[in-house]
Each structure stands twice: as structure tokens, then as C-alpha cells.
Amino acid sequence: MWTLLCSFLLSLSAQENSLAEYLKKAYTARLKANYDLNLSTLKEAEQLKGHPQDPVLLAKLNTELSKQYLVNADYSKAKEYANKCLQLGQRIKNRTVEAYGYLAIATYYNYLDIGDLAVSNAQIALKLAKNWDYSLKSRAYYILYGVYSSWDDEVLSKKYAQLTILTARENADNEMLANAYTAYATAMQFHYEKTKKRQYLDSMKLYLHKSASVYKKSPEQVGVRTYSIANINLANYFFEYQPLHKQSTQDSILFYADIAKKLAKASDKNYTITGNVNGLLAEIASLQGKSRLAETYLMDSYTQLTKAATPSYYTFSNVAQGLSDLYAKRGDFKKALFYQKKKEVFTNKIFDERKMLQAKKLEAQYENSKLSEDIKIAAQKADSQRTQNLLLTGICLLLVISICLLVNSFKSKTKLQEEKSRRLQQEKQEAERNAELGLKMQAEEQARLQAEQQLLLLQKDQMQKEAMADALQIERKNRLLLQMKDKLQKLETEQNRGYVEKIIKEEMRLEETVERSAKEFKSINPAFFSKLKEMSNDKLTPLELEHCAYLRLQLNTKEIAAAFYIEPKSVRVSKYRIKQKIGLDKDTDLDRFLQELS
């Protein structure tokens, strides 16, 4: 018997070590930007058979799988593994496993930009985490930093960036530490944008260098993508905040951009980092009068983006616009028009991605509201059941008292027998009335629940009717456009053939865009756009005019980046191009200029 027990314990330990080794191997692959090996290793770990495994290791496995499927845009799988982790913790009543489940769900909501749900789940994970679990805490703090950073809350983003740094140090997690330093640099940038104090700009540069130094000291413990981002941020720092006419500034931009570009070759699946690097290099080449070199950088980005399986369409759009502007300056208007049309195609792709992410966001919000409603109903049922139990307990107690009194009555004297019998009868009637009252309250509770259910059904039916009415109205408009198309096509000539059909298609395609944007831009005076077009000689694109409108509405960089589903650095590059097109010098603040533009 003792031999069998020892064998079982040894096999269990070997199984746990095996799972731990798989997780370590997958993590190493992720640091080296080998995402295919990372996913395949995690899937192999999931298939391990044999003795029961350490539930905390299983939680980490499910959390990593959820994160990997998020990166691959498989949102259903990501949510499935996050829920699997949470359900495991709740089933075995393990607080640490449950905390990892809430952490995975917070990561899912943060990726879909549902900040309030990401914050609530991350806070639950922190409450469940043990004091010494710095790994879990640092990840939760980093999620909270990400949410408050997207909300442009400089105070809380700085707070959670600091907490991420502290917990990453305690856990000796150099990968998280490098990311935390970059996060703190971003928080310093928020402070600078708010106050324009030089000290915050210096701190921004300092912490970006700290992030890079972590990789230099421990290259095997920090991801190449993390180091690439630190270097592109340093290049952007010099591009945005240092005088571009100085040779030292240009040399710094080229130095850090070159490092980022070399490292990004292995980790930049959608070509976002390399695309931004080439954009910076093209800008510097243009400043130095090297038009052909700028064309080479932009064409390299265009070619690589074309080959990418999942390219960044926003980067695609910027590259196409850069090429169009470049050829327009040379007088090659045929190529300029070609790339301008390509930019419009990529703009439509961006719009399609926005619609898909918005649909996922609405679906997640609906699921969460439904879950909250189910919890509320369950709590109401539990309260009702407790009330019923109390009533039944009271009835049983009364019956016990009645029996005791009945036994005592037989032992009493004969002259008191009638009086005691009468008292017993009264108590029995009271018990029956209480029982009837309990049944009546139960029936009333059931009737109330049924009425609430009928009300919910009526509300659902009303929503369906309203949705149907909206659909019918859209269908009627489209049918009217098609009828107008048939009639107007009869009036077409050889010179304008296809023009009517093109107008109809564009009208139907742009309907959703106009309807979505009308509410945000209705407060902006039309003269605002006319003035901008006049100042830029009509060089501003529709996307750049939309960017200007968001600035007019006093949206900050993070909010604009979230609206376009892009990186904040890309927004700043776009602002730089807008200033060039409308003829502003580098020292003029674009935000203030647009606010004061009449």
C-alpha cells in the first residue's frame, strides 16, 4: 500500500512539472515573438492526460490560451477559456484560481475596450489574490493602467503604472517590468500634455530608457516586441518633442527607429511597428530633401503590408496617403490618384473593423447585463425561499408547542381540562391561520414573479417591433433609391453612363457612416470644414477632416486613438501632417488653433 501511494505521488509531481515546463516553453516562445510555437505548446499542454493537475497551473494555462486567442481575433475562443478558468475556481472554491479567471475576463473586456467591465473584474481579481501573489497582482494593475490610460486619466494611470512596477520587481518579472516602465512614461506624457511642464517630458524619456535597459541587462527575460515598442516610443519622443531641424534630433530618431525596425521583423505580424518606423524614416528623408529615399521607405511598408496575413489597415491608409502626397508633390498625378483610391479602400476596411469590434462590444455588454439580471433574480428567489423556510419553521414550532400543551392537559386536574382544551383549540386555529397566511404570501410572491416575467416579455416584444420598424424604414429608403435608379438610368448618355448607379451605391454604403457620425458632429459649424479646406487648398482627406472635428470637440489623443482603433502614436503623426497641410509652424498648438478657428 505504501509503495502504491508513493508511486501515485511521484507521478502527480511529474505531471505537474510537465505542465509547468510546457508553460515555461510557451512563455519563452512568446518572448521571442514565435507566436505559432507559443500557441501550439499551450495546446499540447491542454492535451496532457493522466493524474489530476495543479489547479493553479491549469488556471495559468487557460488564461494564456484566452490571451493568445484574443491576439488572433478569435473572441469566442478567448471568452470560452476565460470562463473555463473562472468556473474551475468557483467549482473547487480556490481563491487563486478564481482570481485568474476574473483576470482573464478583465483582459478580454479590456481588449474589446469595455473599460468599466475590465475595471470591475480586475478589482475582483485583486481582492481574491493573496498578498504574496505578485505575478497576478502586477497583471491586474497593468490592466487597470491600460483602462485609465485609454480614459486619459493621468492620476490613476500613473498610480497603477507605479503599482505595476513595484509588483513586477517583487516578482522579478523583467518582461512586465519593462512594460511597466513604458506605461509610466506614457503617464508622464499625459501630465506633460496637461501642464506643459518640462519635468514630465524629461521623466518620459528617462522611463523609456529604463524600459530599454531592462532588455539590455536580461535579453532572455524580455520580449523582443516589448523592446521594439520602447525604441519606437523613443524615436517618437524625439520626433514630437525635439526640434526636427537639428541634426542631433534627426540622428536620434534614425538610431532608435533602426533598432525598432530590426527587432520588429520577427514580432510585427500586422506590420504596425515597422509601418510606423518607415513612416518616421520617410518624414526625416523628406526633411533632408531625399524624396527618392522617402519613396523607398513608404513603398517598403506598402509591399510588406500587402503580404501580411492580417495587416493594420490604419497603417495601410497612412502609407497610401503618404505615397499619394509624395507623388502629388512630384507632379505624378496618375500615381497620386492611384494611391489616393487605395487609401479610400483601406479607410473602408477600417470602418468594417470598427463595426465588427462594436458588435463584439455590444454582445459582451448584453451578456454582462443578462448575467447581472440572472443574479438579481436568483437573489430574489433566495429571499423568497428564506421567507418560506421561516414560516414553515414557525408552523413546526407552533405544532410542537401545541403537542406539549396537549400532553400537559391530560396531566392536569379534571376541573381545568375543559379550559385547557379550549386553549389548545385556539392555538391550533392560530397555527392554521399562520399556515394559510404563509401559503397566501407564497401565492402572492409567485403572482408577482409571473407579472414581472410578463412585463419583461412585453418589453422584449416592444424592442423587436421598434427594430422591425427601423428595418422597414431602411428597406423603404433603399427600395426608393433603386426605383430612382431605374428611372434615372433611362436618362443616361454615353458621357455619364454608370454615374447614377455609382451615386446610388455610395449613398447606400455611406448611410451608416452618416448616421453614426451625425450625432457627434451636429454641433460643429459647417464653416469650420470650409475654412480648413480653404487653408489646405483642399488637401485634407475626409479622415483628416474627421480627425480635426474630434480635436474641435476637445477629444484627447487617447480618445481619438480609441475612436479610430489605432495607436496613439499614429494619431500624433496624423496631427503633424495636418499642421503641414494647413501651413502651421511647429510651435503652433493644433488643438488650440482648431478651438479658436471661427
GROMACS .gro file of N, CA and C in nm, residues 332-449:
model
  354
  332ASP      N    1   0.333   6.376  -6.041
  332ASP     CA    2   0.287   6.249  -6.099
  332ASP      C    3   0.146   6.222  -6.046
  333PHE      N    4   0.048   6.291  -6.106
  333PHE     CA    5  -0.088   6.287  -6.052
  333PHE      C    6  -0.157   6.152  -6.078
  334LYS      N    7  -0.111   6.079  -6.176
  334LYS     CA    8  -0.170   5.947  -6.202
  334LYS      C    9  -0.143   5.853  -6.085
  335LYS      N   10  -0.017   5.848  -6.042
  335LYS     CA   11   0.016   5.765  -5.926
  335LYS      C   12  -0.046   5.820  -5.798
  336ALA      N   13  -0.050   5.952  -5.788
  336ALA     CA   14  -0.110   6.014  -5.669
  336ALA      C   15  -0.256   5.974  -5.658
  337LEU      N   16  -0.328   5.975  -5.769
  337LEU     CA   17  -0.470   5.935  -5.769
  337LEU      C   18  -0.485   5.787  -5.738
  338PHE      N   19  -0.391   5.705  -5.791
  338PHE     CA   20  -0.398   5.560  -5.766
  338PHE      C   21  -0.391   5.531  -5.615
  339TYR      N   22  -0.292   5.591  -5.549
  339TYR     CA   23  -0.276   5.563  -5.405
  339TYR      C   24  -0.383   5.632  -5.321
  340GLN      N   25  -0.439   5.741  -5.373
  340GLN     CA   26  -0.550   5.804  -5.301
  340GLN      C   27  -0.672   5.711  -5.302
  341LYS      N   28  -0.694   5.646  -5.416
  341LYS     CA   29  -0.805   5.549  -5.424
  341LYS      C   30  -0.779   5.428  -5.334
  342LYS      N   31  -0.651   5.385  -5.329
  342LYS     CA   32  -0.615   5.274  -5.239
  342LYS      C   33  -0.643   5.314  -5.093
  343LYS      N   34  -0.613   5.438  -5.061
  343LYS     CA   35  -0.639   5.485  -4.924
  343LYS      C   36  -0.787   5.477  -4.891
  344GLU      N   37  -0.873   5.511  -4.988
  344GLU     CA   38  -1.016   5.502  -4.965
  344GLU      C   39  -1.059   5.358  -4.939
  345VAL      N   40  -0.997   5.263  -5.011
  345VAL     CA   41  -1.028   5.121  -4.988
  345VAL      C   42  -0.991   5.082  -4.846
  346PHE      N   43  -0.872   5.125  -4.800
  346PHE     CA   44  -0.827   5.090  -4.665
  346PHE      C   45  -0.912   5.160  -4.559
  347THR      N   46  -0.960   5.281  -4.592
  347THR     CA   47  -1.049   5.351  -4.500
  347THR      C   48  -1.178   5.272  -4.480
  348ASN      N   49  -1.228   5.215  -4.588
  348ASN     CA   50  -1.349   5.130  -4.577
  348ASN      C   51  -1.321   5.006  -4.494
  349LYS      N   52  -1.200   4.950  -4.508
  349LYS     CA   53  -1.163   4.833  -4.426
  349LYS      C   54  -1.161   4.870  -4.277
  350ILE      N   55  -1.107   4.990  -4.248
  350ILE     CA   56  -1.105   5.037  -4.109
  350ILE      C   57  -1.247   5.047  -4.056
  351PHE      N   58  -1.338   5.099  -4.139
  351PHE     CA   59  -1.478   5.114  -4.098
  351PHE      C   60  -1.540   4.977  -4.070
  352ASP      N   61  -1.508   4.877  -4.155
  352ASP     CA   62  -1.561   4.742  -4.134
  352ASP      C   63  -1.509   4.683  -4.003
  353GLU      N   64  -1.379   4.705  -3.974
  353GLU     CA   65  -1.323   4.655  -3.848
  353GLU      C   66  -1.389   4.722  -3.728
  354ARG      N   67  -1.418   4.851  -3.742
  354ARG     CA   68  -1.486   4.922  -3.633
  354ARG      C   69  -1.623   4.860  -3.607
  355LYS      N   70  -1.697   4.831  -3.715
  355LYS     CA   71  -1.830   4.774  -3.698
  355LYS      C   72  -1.822   4.637  -3.630
  356MET      N   73  -1.722   4.556  -3.669
  356MET     CA   74  -1.707   4.424  -3.609
  356MET      C   75  -1.675   4.434  -3.461
  357LEU      N   76  -1.581   4.522  -3.424
  357LEU     CA   77  -1.545   4.538  -3.283
  357LEU      C   78  -1.660   4.597  -3.203
  358GLN      N   79  -1.735   4.687  -3.263
  358GLN     CA   80  -1.851   4.744  -3.194
  358GLN      C   81  -1.956   4.637  -3.168
  359ALA      N   82  -1.976   4.546  -3.267
  359ALA     CA   83  -2.071   4.437  -3.248
  359ALA      C   84  -2.028   4.347  -3.133
  360LYS      N   85  -1.897   4.315  -3.127
  360LYS     CA   86  -1.846   4.233  -3.018
  360LYS      C   87  -1.863   4.303  -2.884
  361LYS      N   88  -1.840   4.434  -2.884
  361LYS     CA   89  -1.855   4.512  -2.760
  361LYS      C   90  -2.000   4.510  -2.712
  362LEU      N   91  -2.095   4.530  -2.804
  362LEU     CA   92  -2.236   4.528  -2.766
  362LEU      C   93  -2.278   4.390  -2.718
  363GLU      N   94  -2.225   4.285  -2.783
  363GLU     CA   95  -2.257   4.149  -2.742
  363GLU      C   96  -2.208   4.121  -2.600
  364ALA      N   97  -2.085   4.164  -2.572
  364ALA     CA   98  -2.029   4.143  -2.438
  364ALA      C   99  -2.108   4.220  -2.333
  365GLN      N  100  -2.147   4.344  -2.365
  365GLN     CA  101  -2.225   4.424  -2.270
  365GLN      C  102  -2.362   4.361  -2.245
  366TYR      N  103  -2.421   4.304  -2.351
  366TYR     CA  104  -2.551   4.238  -2.335
  366TYR      C  105  -2.539   4.114  -2.246
  367GLU      N  106  -2.433   4.035  -2.271
  367GLU     CA  107  -2.413   3.915  -2.189
  367GLU      C  108  -2.395   3.952  -2.042
  368ASN      N  109  -2.319   4.060  -2.017
  368ASN     CA  110  -2.295   4.101  -1.878
  368ASN      C  111  -2.424   4.149  -1.811
  369SER      N  112  -2.506   4.226  -1.887
  369SER     CA  113  -2.632   4.274  -1.829
  369SER      C  114  -2.727   4.158  -1.802
  370LYS      N  115  -2.726   4.059  -1.892
  370LYS     CA  116  -2.810   3.941  -1.873
  370LYS      C  117  -2.766   3.862  -1.750
  371LEU      N  118  -2.633   3.850  -1.733
  371LEU     CA  119  -2.580   3.781  -1.616
  371LEU      C  120  -2.620   3.854  -1.488
  372SER      N  121  -2.610   3.986  -1.488
  372SER     CA  122  -2.649   4.065  -1.370
  372SER      C  123  -2.797   4.046  -1.338
  373GLU      N  124  -2.880   4.039  -1.442
  373GLU     CA  125  -3.022   4.020  -1.421
  373GLU      C  126  -3.050   3.881  -1.363
  374ASP      N  127  -2.978   3.780  -1.414
  374ASP     CA  128  -2.995   3.644  -1.361
  374ASP      C  129  -2.955   3.638  -1.214
  375ILE      N  130  -2.846   3.706  -1.179
  375ILE     CA  131  -2.802   3.708  -1.039
  375ILE      C  132  -2.907   3.776  -0.951
  376LYS      N  133  -2.966   3.884  -1.002
  376LYS     CA  134  -3.069   3.956  -0.927
  376LYS      C  135  -3.190   3.867  -0.904
  377ILE      N  136  -3.234   3.795  -1.009
  377ILE     CA  137  -3.349   3.706  -0.996
  377ILE      C  138  -3.320   3.593  -0.897
  378ALA      N  139  -3.197   3.538  -0.905
  378ALA     CA  140  -3.159   3.431  -0.813
  378ALA      C  141  -3.161   3.480  -0.668
  379ALA      N  142  -3.115   3.604  -0.647
  379ALA     CA  143  -3.116   3.661  -0.512
  379ALA      C  144  -3.260   3.679  -0.462
  380GLN      N  145  -3.349   3.723  -0.551
  380GLN     CA  146  -3.489   3.738  -0.512
  380GLN      C  147  -3.552   3.603  -0.476
  381LYS      N  148  -3.518   3.501  -0.555
  381LYS     CA  149  -3.571   3.368  -0.525
  381LYS      C  150  -3.517   3.317  -0.392
  382ALA      N  151  -3.389   3.346  -0.365
  382ALA     CA  152  -3.330   3.303  -0.238
  382ALA      C  153  -3.399   3.372  -0.121
  383ASP      N  154  -3.428   3.502  -0.134
  383ASP     CA  155  -3.500   3.573  -0.028
  383ASP      C  156  -3.638   3.513  -0.006
  384SER      N  157  -3.706   3.481  -0.116
  384SER     CA  158  -3.840   3.421  -0.105
  384SER      C  159  -3.833   3.285  -0.036
  385GLN      N  160  -3.729   3.207  -0.071
  385GLN     CA  161  -3.715   3.075  -0.010
  385GLN      C  162  -3.686   3.087   0.140
  386ARG      N  163  -3.605   3.186   0.178
  386ARG     CA  164  -3.579   3.205   0.321
  386ARG      C  165  -3.706   3.242   0.397
  387THR      N  166  -3.788   3.325   0.333
  387THR     CA  167  -3.915   3.363   0.397
  387THR      C  168  -4.003   3.241   0.418
  388GLN      N  169  -4.011   3.156   0.317
  388GLN     CA  170  -4.092   3.034   0.328
  388GLN      C  171  -4.038   2.942   0.437
  389ASN      N  172  -3.906   2.930   0.443
  389ASN     CA  173  -3.846   2.845   0.546
  389ASN      C  174  -3.877   2.896   0.687
  390LEU      N  175  -3.874   3.028   0.704
  390LEU     CA  176  -3.907   3.086   0.833
  390LEU      C  177  -4.052   3.057   0.872
  391LEU      N  178  -4.140   3.069   0.774
  391LEU     CA  179  -4.282   3.040   0.802
  391LEU      C  180  -4.303   2.894   0.839
  392LEU      N  181  -4.238   2.805   0.765
  392LEU     CA  182  -4.252   2.662   0.796
  392LEU      C  183  -4.194   2.629   0.933
  393THR      N  184  -4.080   2.696   0.964
  393THR     CA  185  -4.020   2.674   1.097
  393THR      C  186  -4.115   2.721   1.207
  394GLY      N  187  -4.180   2.834   1.183
  394GLY     CA  188  -4.277   2.885   1.281
  394GLY      C  189  -4.395   2.790   1.299
  395ILE      N  190  -4.442   2.736   1.187
  395ILE     CA  191  -4.555   2.642   1.194
  395ILE      C  192  -4.515   2.517   1.272
  396CYS      N  193  -4.395   2.464   1.242
  396CYS     CA  194  -4.349   2.345   1.313
  396CYS      C  195  -4.334   2.373   1.462
  397LEU      N  196  -4.282   2.491   1.493
  397LEU     CA  197  -4.265   2.527   1.634
  397LEU      C  198  -4.400   2.536   1.705
  398LEU      N  199  -4.496   2.595   1.636
  398LEU     CA  200  -4.630   2.604   1.696
  398LEU      C  201  -4.692   2.467   1.716
  399LEU      N  202  -4.668   2.377   1.620
  399LEU     CA  203  -4.722   2.241   1.635
  399LEU      C  204  -4.658   2.169   1.754
  400VAL      N  205  -4.526   2.190   1.769
  400VAL     CA  206  -4.458   2.127   1.884
  400VAL      C  207  -4.514   2.180   2.016
  401ILE      N  208  -4.534   2.313   2.021
  401ILE     CA  209  -4.592   2.374   2.142
  401ILE      C  210  -4.733   2.319   2.169
  402SER      N  211  -4.808   2.303   2.059
  402SER     CA  212  -4.945   2.251   2.074
  402SER      C  213  -4.946   2.110   2.132
  403ILE      N  214  -4.853   2.028   2.083
  403ILE     CA  215  -4.846   1.890   2.133
  403ILE      C  216  -4.808   1.887   2.281
  404CYS      N  217  -4.711   1.973   2.315
  404CYS     CA  218  -4.669   1.979   2.456
  404CYS      C  219  -4.786   2.020   2.547
  405LEU      N  220  -4.858   2.119   2.498
  405LEU     CA  221  -4.974   2.163   2.577
  405LEU      C  222  -5.080   2.054   2.588
  406LEU      N  223  -5.094   1.977   2.480
  406LEU     CA  224  -5.193   1.868   2.481
  406LEU      C  225  -5.155   1.761   2.583
  407VAL      N  226  -5.022   1.729   2.585
  407VAL     CA  227  -4.976   1.628   2.683
  407VAL      C  228  -4.995   1.678   2.826
  408ASN      N  229  -4.965   1.806   2.846
  408ASN     CA  230  -4.981   1.862   2.980
  408ASN      C  231  -5.128   1.867   3.024
  409SER      N  232  -5.214   1.884   2.922
  409SER     CA  233  -5.356   1.895   2.957
  409SER      C  234  -5.413   1.765   3.017
  410PHE      N  235  -5.356   1.650   2.966
  410PHE     CA  236  -5.402   1.522   3.020
  410PHE      C  237  -5.354   1.500   3.163
  411LYS      N  238  -5.244   1.568   3.197
  411LYS     CA  239  -5.190   1.552   3.332
  411LYS      C  240  -5.250   1.652   3.430
  412SER      N  241  -5.325   1.743   3.379
  412SER     CA  242  -5.383   1.845   3.468
  412SER      C  243  -5.505   1.790   3.542
  413LYS      N  244  -5.548   1.872   3.631
  413LYS     CA  245  -5.665   1.833   3.710
  413LYS      C  246  -5.790   1.835   3.623
  414THR      N  247  -5.889   1.763   3.659
  414THR     CA  248  -6.012   1.747   3.580
  414THR      C  249  -6.085   1.880   3.565
  415LYS      N  250  -6.084   1.961   3.670
  415LYS     CA  251  -6.158   2.086   3.664
  415LYS      C  252  -6.098   2.187   3.565
  416LEU      N  253  -5.967   2.165   3.530
  416LEU     CA  254  -5.903   2.255   3.435
  416LEU      C  255  -5.898   2.198   3.292
  417GLN      N  256  -5.951   2.073   3.274
  417GLN     CA  257  -5.940   2.004   3.146
  417GLN      C  258  -6.013   2.080   3.035
  418GLU      N  259  -6.135   2.127   3.066
  418GLU     CA  260  -6.213   2.198   2.964
  418GLU      C  261  -6.144   2.328   2.923
  419GLU      N  262  -6.094   2.400   3.021
  419GLU     CA  263  -6.028   2.527   2.991
  419GLU      C  264  -5.902   2.505   2.907
  420LYS      N  265  -5.823   2.402   2.942
  420LYS     CA  266  -5.701   2.374   2.865
  420LYS      C  267  -5.734   2.325   2.724
  421SER      N  268  -5.842   2.248   2.712
  421SER     CA  269  -5.882   2.201   2.579
  421SER      C  270  -5.921   2.318   2.490
  422ARG      N  271  -5.993   2.415   2.550
  422ARG     CA  272  -6.032   2.533   2.475
  422ARG      C  273  -5.908   2.613   2.429
  423ARG      N  274  -5.810   2.624   2.519
  423ARG     CA  275  -5.688   2.696   2.485
  423ARG      C  276  -5.613   2.626   2.372
  424LEU      N  277  -5.609   2.491   2.378
  424LEU     CA  278  -5.543   2.414   2.273
  424LEU      C  279  -5.610   2.435   2.138
  425GLN      N  280  -5.745   2.440   2.141
  425GLN     CA  281  -5.818   2.462   2.018
  425GLN      C  282  -5.785   2.599   1.958
  426GLN      N  283  -5.774   2.699   2.044
  426GLN     CA  284  -5.741   2.833   1.997
  426GLN      C  285  -5.600   2.837   1.934
  427GLU      N  286  -5.507   2.771   2.002
  427GLU     CA  287  -5.371   2.768   1.949
  427GLU      C  288  -5.365   2.694   1.816
  428LYS      N  289  -5.443   2.589   1.802
  428LYS     CA  290  -5.447   2.514   1.677
  428LYS      C  291  -5.502   2.601   1.564
  429GLN      N  292  -5.607   2.677   1.596
  429GLN     CA  293  -5.665   2.765   1.495
  429GLN      C  294  -5.562   2.874   1.453
  430GLU      N  295  -5.489   2.922   1.551
  430GLU     CA  296  -5.386   3.023   1.521
  430GLU      C  297  -5.279   2.966   1.428
  431ALA      N  298  -5.241   2.839   1.455
  431ALA     CA  299  -5.142   2.775   1.370
  431ALA      C  300  -5.194   2.758   1.228
  432GLU      N  301  -5.320   2.723   1.217
  432GLU     CA  302  -5.380   2.707   1.084
  432GLU      C  303  -5.386   2.841   1.010
  433ARG      N  304  -5.420   2.946   1.084
  433ARG     CA  305  -5.424   3.078   1.021
  433ARG      C  306  -5.283   3.119   0.972
  434ASN      N  307  -5.183   3.090   1.054
  434ASN     CA  308  -5.045   3.120   1.014
  434ASN      C  309  -5.005   3.042   0.888
  435ALA      N  310  -5.048   2.913   0.888
  435ALA     CA  311  -5.019   2.831   0.770
  435ALA      C  312  -5.088   2.887   0.647
  436GLU      N  313  -5.214   2.926   0.663
  436GLU     CA  314  -5.287   2.984   0.550
  436GLU      C  315  -5.221   3.115   0.505
  437LEU      N  316  -5.176   3.194   0.603
  437LEU     CA  317  -5.109   3.320   0.570
  437LEU      C  318  -4.979   3.295   0.491
  438GLY      N  319  -4.905   3.191   0.536
  438GLY     CA  320  -4.783   3.156   0.464
  438GLY      C  321  -4.810   3.114   0.321
  439LEU      N  322  -4.913   3.032   0.303
  439LEU     CA  323  -4.948   2.988   0.167
  439LEU      C  324  -4.994   3.105   0.082
  440LYS      N  325  -5.069   3.196   0.146
  440LYS     CA  326  -5.117   3.313   0.073
  440LYS      C  327  -4.999   3.401   0.028
  441MET      N  328  -4.901   3.421   0.117
  441MET     CA  329  -4.784   3.502   0.082
  441MET      C  330  -4.703   3.435  -0.030
  442GLN      N  331  -4.696   3.301  -0.023
  442GLN     CA  332  -4.626   3.229  -0.129
  442GLN      C  333  -4.694   3.247  -0.263
  443ALA      N  334  -4.830   3.237  -0.261
  443ALA     CA  335  -4.906   3.255  -0.385
  443ALA      C  336  -4.887   3.397  -0.440
  444GLU      N  337  -4.888   3.496  -0.349
  444GLU     CA  338  -4.869   3.634  -0.393
  444GLU      C  339  -4.730   3.655  -0.454
  445GLU      N  340  -4.629   3.592  -0.393
  445GLU     CA  341  -4.494   3.604  -0.446
  445GLU      C  342  -4.483   3.544  -0.586
  446GLN      N  343  -4.547   3.426  -0.603
  446GLN     CA  344  -4.546   3.364  -0.735
  446GLN      C  345  -4.617   3.451  -0.838
  447ALA      N  346  -4.729   3.512  -0.796
  447ALA     CA  347  -4.803   3.600  -0.888
  447ALA      C  348  -4.718   3.721  -0.925
  448ARG      N  349  -4.643   3.777  -0.829
  448ARG     CA  350  -4.558   3.892  -0.858
  448ARG      C  351  -4.447   3.856  -0.958
  449LEU      N  352  -4.385   3.740  -0.935
  449LEU     CA  353  -4.280   3.696  -1.026
  449LEU      C  354  -4.334   3.673  -1.167
   0.00000   0.00000   0.00000
